[in-house]
Coordinates of C-alpha atoms and ligand atoms in Angstrom, one line a residue:
X1 CA 91.9 154.1 85.6
X2 CA 94.6 153.1 83.5
X3 CA 96.0 149.6 83.0
X4 CA 99.3 148.7 82.8
X5 CA 100.9 147.2 79.4
X6 CA 101.2 143.6 78.7
X7 CA 104.5 142.0 79.8
X8 CA 107.8 143.6 81.5
X9 CA 108.0 147.1 83.0
X10 CA 105.2 147.8 85.7
X11 CA 103.3 144.5 85.5
X12 CA 106.4 142.4 86.0
X13 CA 107.4 145.0 89.1
X14 CA 103.9 144.1 90.3
X15 CA 104.5 140.4 90.0
X16 CA 107.9 140.7 91.7
X17 CA 106.5 142.5 94.7
X18 CA 103.4 139.9 95.3
X19 CA 105.8 136.9 94.5
X20 CA 108.1 138.7 97.1
X21 CA 105.3 138.8 99.6
X22 CA 104.3 135.0 98.4
X23 CA 107.7 134.4 100.0
X24 CA 107.2 135.9 103.4
X25 CA 103.8 134.5 104.1
X26 CA 103.2 133.7 107.3
X27 CA 101.0 130.3 106.8
X28 CA 102.0 127.7 109.1
X29 CA 98.5 126.0 109.6
X30 CA 97.3 125.9 106.0
X31 CA 100.6 125.4 104.8
X32 CA 99.3 127.7 101.7
X33 CA 101.2 130.8 100.8
X34 CA 99.8 133.9 99.4
X35 CA 101.0 137.4 98.5
X36 CA 99.2 140.1 96.9
X37 CA 100.3 143.3 95.2
X38 CA 98.3 146.3 94.3
X39 CA 99.2 149.2 92.1
X40 CA 97.5 152.2 93.7
X41 CA 96.2 154.8 91.6
X42 CA 98.9 156.9 92.9
X43 CA 101.2 154.5 91.0
X44 CA 102.6 153.0 94.0
X45 CA 102.9 149.1 94.7
X46 CA 101.3 147.9 98.1
X47 CA 102.0 144.1 99.1
X48 CA 101.4 141.9 101.8
X49 CA 101.2 138.2 102.3
X50 CA 98.5 135.9 104.2
X51 CA 99.5 135.9 107.8
X52 CA 97.6 132.9 109.6
X53 CA 97.2 132.7 113.5
X54 CA 96.9 129.5 116.1
X55 CA 93.4 130.7 116.4
X56 CA 92.4 130.2 112.8
X57 CA 89.8 132.5 111.7
X58 CA 92.1 135.6 112.9
X59 CA 94.0 134.7 110.0
X60 CA 94.1 137.6 107.4
X61 CA 94.2 136.8 103.5
X62 CA 97.1 138.9 101.5
X63 CA 94.7 140.8 99.4
X64 CA 93.1 141.9 102.8
X65 CA 96.9 143.2 104.1
X66 CA 97.9 144.6 100.8
X67 CA 95.0 146.8 101.1
X68 CA 95.6 147.9 104.1
X69 CA 98.7 148.9 102.9
X70 CA 97.3 150.9 100.5
X71 CA 95.1 152.7 103.0
X72 CA 97.9 153.3 105.2
X73 CA 99.9 154.6 102.3
X74 CA 97.4 157.3 101.6
X75 CA 95.9 155.8 98.1
X76 CA 91.8 154.8 97.8
X77 CA 92.1 153.1 94.4
X78 CA 93.3 150.1 93.2
X79 CA 94.2 150.5 89.4
X80 CA 95.4 146.6 89.2
X81 CA 96.2 143.9 91.5
X82 CA 98.3 140.6 91.4
X83 CA 98.1 137.7 93.7
X84 CA 100.6 134.8 93.8
X85 CA 99.6 131.4 95.1
X86 CA 100.8 128.1 95.8
X87 CA 99.8 124.9 93.9
X88 CA 98.5 123.7 90.3
X89 CA 95.1 125.8 90.5
X90 CA 94.4 129.4 90.2
X91 CA 94.8 131.3 93.7
X92 CA 91.5 133.6 92.6
X93 CA 90.3 135.8 95.6
X94 CA 88.1 134.1 98.2
X95 CA 84.6 135.5 98.3
X96 CA 85.3 138.0 101.3
X97 CA 88.2 139.7 99.3
X98 CA 86.7 139.8 95.8
X99 CA 84.0 142.1 97.8
X100 CA 87.1 144.0 99.9
X101 CA 88.5 144.6 96.4
X102 CA 85.1 146.0 95.2
X103 CA 85.2 148.7 97.9
X104 CA 88.2 150.4 96.0
X105 CA 88.4 149.1 92.5
X106 CA 86.6 149.8 89.0
X107 CA 84.6 146.9 87.8
X108 CA 87.3 147.0 84.6
X109 CA 89.9 146.5 87.4
X110 CA 92.6 143.9 85.9
X111 CA 92.8 141.1 88.7
X112 CA 96.2 139.0 87.5
X113 CA 96.6 135.2 89.3
X114 CA 99.8 133.9 89.4
X115 CA 101.7 131.2 90.4
X116 CA 105.2 131.2 91.6
X117 CA 106.5 131.0 88.1
X118 CA 104.7 133.9 86.9
X119 CA 101.3 135.2 85.6
X120 CA 98.5 132.8 84.9
X121 CA 95.2 134.4 84.0
X122 CA 93.6 137.5 84.2
X123 CA 90.0 138.9 85.2
X124 CA 88.2 141.8 85.2
X125 CA 86.7 142.3 88.8
X126 CA 83.2 142.4 87.4
X127 CA 83.8 138.5 86.1
X128 CA 84.8 137.7 89.2
X129 CA 82.1 139.5 91.3
X130 CA 79.4 139.9 88.9
X131 CA 76.0 142.0 90.0
X132 CA 78.1 143.3 93.0
X133 CA 77.4 145.5 95.6
X134 CA 79.0 148.4 96.3
X135 CA 79.4 152.0 98.0
X136 CA 77.2 153.6 95.4
X137 CA 74.1 151.0 96.8
X138 CA 74.0 153.1 99.9
X139 CA 73.4 156.1 98.1
X140 CA 69.5 157.2 98.4
X141 CA 69.1 154.6 101.2
X142 CA 66.2 155.1 103.3
Ligands
THU201 N1 94.3 133.0 101.0 C1 94.9 134.3 100.7 O1 95.4 134.9 101.3 N2 94.2 134.4 99.8 C2 93.5 134.2 98.4 O2 93.1 134.6 97.4 C3 93.0 132.6 99.0 C4 93.2 131.7 100.3 C5 95.0 132.3 102.4 C6 94.0 132.2 103.7 C7 94.5 131.0 104.3 O3 95.6 132.0 105.1 C8 95.2 130.2 103.1 O4 95.0 131.1 101.9 C9 94.7 129.0 102.9 O5 93.1 129.6 102.8

Protein backbone atom coordinates (compact mmCIF):
# COMPACT_ATOMS: atom_id res chain seq x y z
CA UNK A 1 0.00 0.00 0.00
CA UNK A 2 1.23 3.52 -0.80
CA UNK A 3 3.13 5.31 1.91
CA UNK A 4 2.88 8.96 2.67
CA UNK A 5 5.94 11.03 1.85
CA UNK A 6 8.52 12.31 4.33
CA UNK A 7 7.70 15.27 6.47
CA UNK A 8 4.93 17.76 6.07
CA UNK A 9 1.61 17.22 4.36
CA UNK A 10 -0.23 13.97 5.00
CA UNK A 11 2.15 12.63 7.65
CA UNK A 12 1.82 15.88 9.56
CA UNK A 13 -1.97 15.62 9.34
CA UNK A 14 -1.78 12.06 10.69
CA UNK A 15 0.47 13.21 13.54
CA UNK A 16 -1.86 16.12 14.32
CA UNK A 17 -4.83 13.75 14.57
CA UNK A 18 -2.90 11.41 16.89
CA UNK A 19 -1.76 14.36 18.97
CA UNK A 20 -5.34 15.64 19.35
CA UNK A 21 -6.50 12.17 20.41
CA UNK A 22 -3.56 12.07 22.87
CA UNK A 23 -4.77 15.33 24.40
CA UNK A 24 -8.27 13.86 24.78
CA UNK A 25 -7.08 10.62 26.42
CA UNK A 26 -9.02 9.37 29.43
CA UNK A 27 -6.22 7.93 31.55
CA UNK A 28 -6.91 8.90 35.18
CA UNK A 29 -5.49 5.62 36.55
CA UNK A 30 -2.19 5.18 34.74
CA UNK A 31 -1.85 8.90 34.00
CA UNK A 32 -0.26 7.75 30.75
CA UNK A 33 -1.98 9.34 27.77
CA UNK A 34 -1.81 7.80 24.30
CA UNK A 35 -3.30 8.81 20.98
CA UNK A 36 -3.31 6.80 17.75
CA UNK A 37 -4.23 7.83 14.22
CA UNK A 38 -4.62 5.49 11.26
CA UNK A 39 -4.45 6.46 7.62
CA UNK A 40 -6.96 4.10 6.05
CA UNK A 41 -6.72 2.71 2.52
CA UNK A 42 -9.55 5.10 1.72
CA UNK A 43 -7.30 8.10 2.45
CA UNK A 44 -9.22 9.03 5.58
CA UNK A 45 -7.82 9.41 9.10
CA UNK A 46 -9.24 7.46 12.04
CA UNK A 47 -8.04 8.45 15.51
CA UNK A 48 -8.68 7.52 19.13
CA UNK A 49 -7.09 7.86 22.58
CA UNK A 50 -6.71 5.27 25.31
CA UNK A 51 -9.83 5.06 27.47
CA UNK A 52 -9.31 3.61 30.93
CA UNK A 53 -11.84 2.23 33.40
CA UNK A 54 -12.11 1.93 37.19
CA UNK A 55 -12.22 -1.82 36.51
CA UNK A 56 -8.67 -1.65 35.16
CA UNK A 57 -8.66 -4.53 32.62
CA UNK A 58 -11.70 -3.02 30.90
CA UNK A 59 -9.62 -0.09 29.63
CA UNK A 60 -8.78 0.09 25.94
CA UNK A 61 -5.60 1.11 24.12
CA UNK A 62 -5.56 4.00 21.67
CA UNK A 63 -4.68 1.68 18.78
CA UNK A 64 -7.70 -0.54 19.48
CA UNK A 65 -9.96 2.51 19.46
CA UNK A 66 -8.50 3.79 16.20
CA UNK A 67 -8.99 0.38 14.56
CA UNK A 68 -12.62 0.33 15.71
CA UNK A 69 -13.11 3.81 14.26
CA UNK A 70 -11.60 2.66 10.95
CA UNK A 71 -13.87 -0.36 10.74
CA UNK A 72 -16.91 1.71 11.70
CA UNK A 73 -15.92 4.19 8.98
CA UNK A 74 -15.95 1.46 6.33
CA UNK A 75 -12.19 1.07 5.73
CA UNK A 76 -10.48 -2.30 6.03
CA UNK A 77 -6.74 -1.67 5.65
CA UNK A 78 -4.22 0.38 7.59
CA UNK A 79 -1.86 2.24 5.23
CA UNK A 80 0.11 3.96 7.97
CA UNK A 81 -0.18 4.64 11.70
CA UNK A 82 1.04 7.24 14.20
CA UNK A 83 1.11 6.62 17.96
CA UNK A 84 1.68 9.56 20.31
CA UNK A 85 2.65 8.68 23.88
CA UNK A 86 3.84 10.51 26.93
CA UNK A 87 7.22 10.06 28.59
CA UNK A 88 10.80 9.93 27.41
CA UNK A 89 10.71 6.45 25.92
CA UNK A 90 9.23 5.19 22.69
CA UNK A 91 5.52 4.43 23.09
CA UNK A 92 5.48 1.38 20.85
CA UNK A 93 2.22 -0.59 20.65
CA UNK A 94 1.69 -3.29 23.27
CA UNK A 95 1.82 -6.92 22.18
CA UNK A 96 -1.93 -7.28 21.86
CA UNK A 97 -2.16 -4.14 19.74
CA UNK A 98 0.63 -5.33 17.45
CA UNK A 99 -1.56 -8.34 16.72
CA UNK A 100 -4.62 -6.11 16.26
CA UNK A 101 -2.69 -4.00 13.73
CA UNK A 102 -1.47 -7.19 12.02
CA UNK A 103 -5.03 -8.14 11.16
CA UNK A 104 -5.45 -5.05 8.97
CA UNK A 105 -1.95 -4.07 7.79
CA UNK A 106 0.74 -5.33 5.43
CA UNK A 107 4.15 -6.40 6.73
CA UNK A 108 5.70 -3.19 5.38
CA UNK A 109 3.14 -0.88 6.97
CA UNK A 110 4.92 1.98 8.71
CA UNK A 111 4.19 2.58 12.38
CA UNK A 112 5.46 5.99 13.51
CA UNK A 113 6.16 6.41 17.21
CA UNK A 114 5.85 9.96 18.45
CA UNK A 115 5.95 12.14 21.50
CA UNK A 116 3.84 15.27 21.81
CA UNK A 117 6.64 17.17 20.04
CA UNK A 118 6.74 15.01 16.92
CA UNK A 119 7.76 11.67 15.42
CA UNK A 120 10.69 9.96 17.15
CA UNK A 121 11.07 6.70 15.24
CA UNK A 122 9.40 4.65 12.53
CA UNK A 123 9.16 0.86 12.25
CA UNK A 124 7.63 -1.56 9.83
CA UNK A 125 5.02 -3.90 11.26
CA UNK A 126 7.26 -6.90 10.50
CA UNK A 127 9.98 -5.35 12.69
CA UNK A 128 7.60 -4.98 15.61
CA UNK A 129 5.91 -8.34 15.10
CA UNK A 130 8.20 -10.76 13.24
CA UNK A 131 7.07 -14.23 12.17
CA UNK A 132 3.52 -13.26 13.00
CA UNK A 133 0.33 -15.25 12.77
CA UNK A 134 -2.36 -13.74 10.58
CA UNK A 135 -5.58 -14.39 8.70
CA UNK A 136 -3.80 -16.29 5.91
CA UNK A 137 -2.57 -18.86 8.42
CA UNK A 138 -6.15 -20.01 8.77
CA UNK A 139 -6.40 -20.82 5.05
CA UNK A 140 -6.32 -24.53 4.52
CA UNK A 141 -6.61 -25.33 8.19
CA UNK A 142 -8.28 -28.53 9.32
N1 LIG B 1 -1.47 2.21 26.02
C1 LIG B 1 -1.98 2.49 24.77
O1 LIG B 1 -3.09 3.01 24.63
N2 LIG B 1 -1.22 2.18 23.69
C2 LIG B 1 0.07 1.73 23.75
O2 LIG B 1 0.68 1.56 22.69
C3 LIG B 1 0.69 1.45 25.05
C4 LIG B 1 -0.20 1.57 26.23
C5 LIG B 1 -2.27 2.61 27.17
C6 LIG B 1 -2.93 1.52 27.96
C7 LIG B 1 -3.11 2.19 29.31
O3 LIG B 1 -4.29 2.98 29.27
C8 LIG B 1 -1.91 3.12 29.41
O4 LIG B 1 -1.44 3.30 28.09
C9 LIG B 1 -0.80 2.60 30.30
O5 LIG B 1 -0.44 1.31 29.95
